[in-house]
């Protein structure tokens, strides 16, 4: 039986999600829906103010607008599917829709890793080479950096998704996840997936390892520069310009490290509890970080707060 015939036997996948915990599903539906609405509202407002307020037409806010748009795309690729699975007894998804959702989630995740690295470079130039900042981080440079981040993430997702979709799926069609997460899908393939695993390891090194190393080195230089500032007020002002980005980076990569770095339980009963914990961690990782990003940048940034107040006051004046 060739690969195409084997794949055709599986027209649908079943998303297991939290089928064993129906009461928890109802509670999570309300909670995740509220968080999703906050994500749309918060990131939507950030995008709006970075476009409308001329004071925010700087490289840092240009990248922030891209990050907000990315977070909306990332959550929209998975949250509606998750919410529907909480309400639908038969949690099925078609083969094409499954790989479409996988592609979008993978693309947005890889793009965010690269974009956070670009934002670290922006903060490095602003603090360590402030006199050269207008020259280095101009519009001519920023746009290709943003386009490059999106292109790299989408290209990686195309490669990973095409490698996965070509695999034969002829047996179990139950995905032990809320969404078509690539590792959960690969476990269902009835063929050797070593090429896929190697490809993902290489992608993780490029899109996780390299940006983390780049961000770490950038902040080593940033902190060293801040510590050399003679006045305490100057140090505080310099650190405030990068504290929001650093907080977002710690939450984003810290959650990834927690999800994939913690040891697995060998006890069957403990494994069931860990499976539930892993699913909940993955679920909240997909919505908490995008929800916190606009909150962090709004609470820790006077310019953004002023822009939001101006937007609200202008709305009241037009009414």
JSON list of C-alpha atoms in Angstrom, two decimals, residues 7-13 93-96 169 173:
[
{"chain": "A", "resi": 7, "resn": "UNK", "atom": "CA", "xyz": [-3.30, 8.49, 4.14]},
{"chain": "A", "resi": 8, "resn": "UNK", "atom": "CA", "xyz": [-6.67, 8.37, 2.38]},
{"chain": "A", "resi": 9, "resn": "UNK", "atom": "CA", "xyz": [-7.89, 5.86, 4.95]},
{"chain": "A", "resi": 10, "resn": "UNK", "atom": "CA", "xyz": [-7.83, 8.64, 7.54]},
{"chain": "A", "resi": 11, "resn": "UNK", "atom": "CA", "xyz": [-10.12, 11.47, 6.47]},
{"chain": "A", "resi": 12, "resn": "UNK", "atom": "CA", "xyz": [-10.52, 12.80, 10.01]},
{"chain": "A", "resi": 13, "resn": "UNK", "atom": "CA", "xyz": [-8.59, 13.01, 13.24]},
{"chain": "A", "resi": 93, "resn": "UNK", "atom": "CA", "xyz": [-11.09, 17.64, 12.58]},
{"chain": "A", "resi": 94, "resn": "UNK", "atom": "CA", "xyz": [-10.52, 16.94, 8.90]},
{"chain": "A", "resi": 95, "resn": "UNK", "atom": "CA", "xyz": [-7.12, 15.92, 7.58]},
{"chain": "A", "resi": 96, "resn": "UNK", "atom": "CA", "xyz": [-6.67, 19.19, 5.63]},
{"chain": "A", "resi": 169, "resn": "UNK", "atom": "CA", "xyz": [-1.60, 7.64, 8.52]},
{"chain": "A", "resi": 173, "resn": "UNK", "atom": "CA", "xyz": [-6.49, 8.61, 14.44]}
]
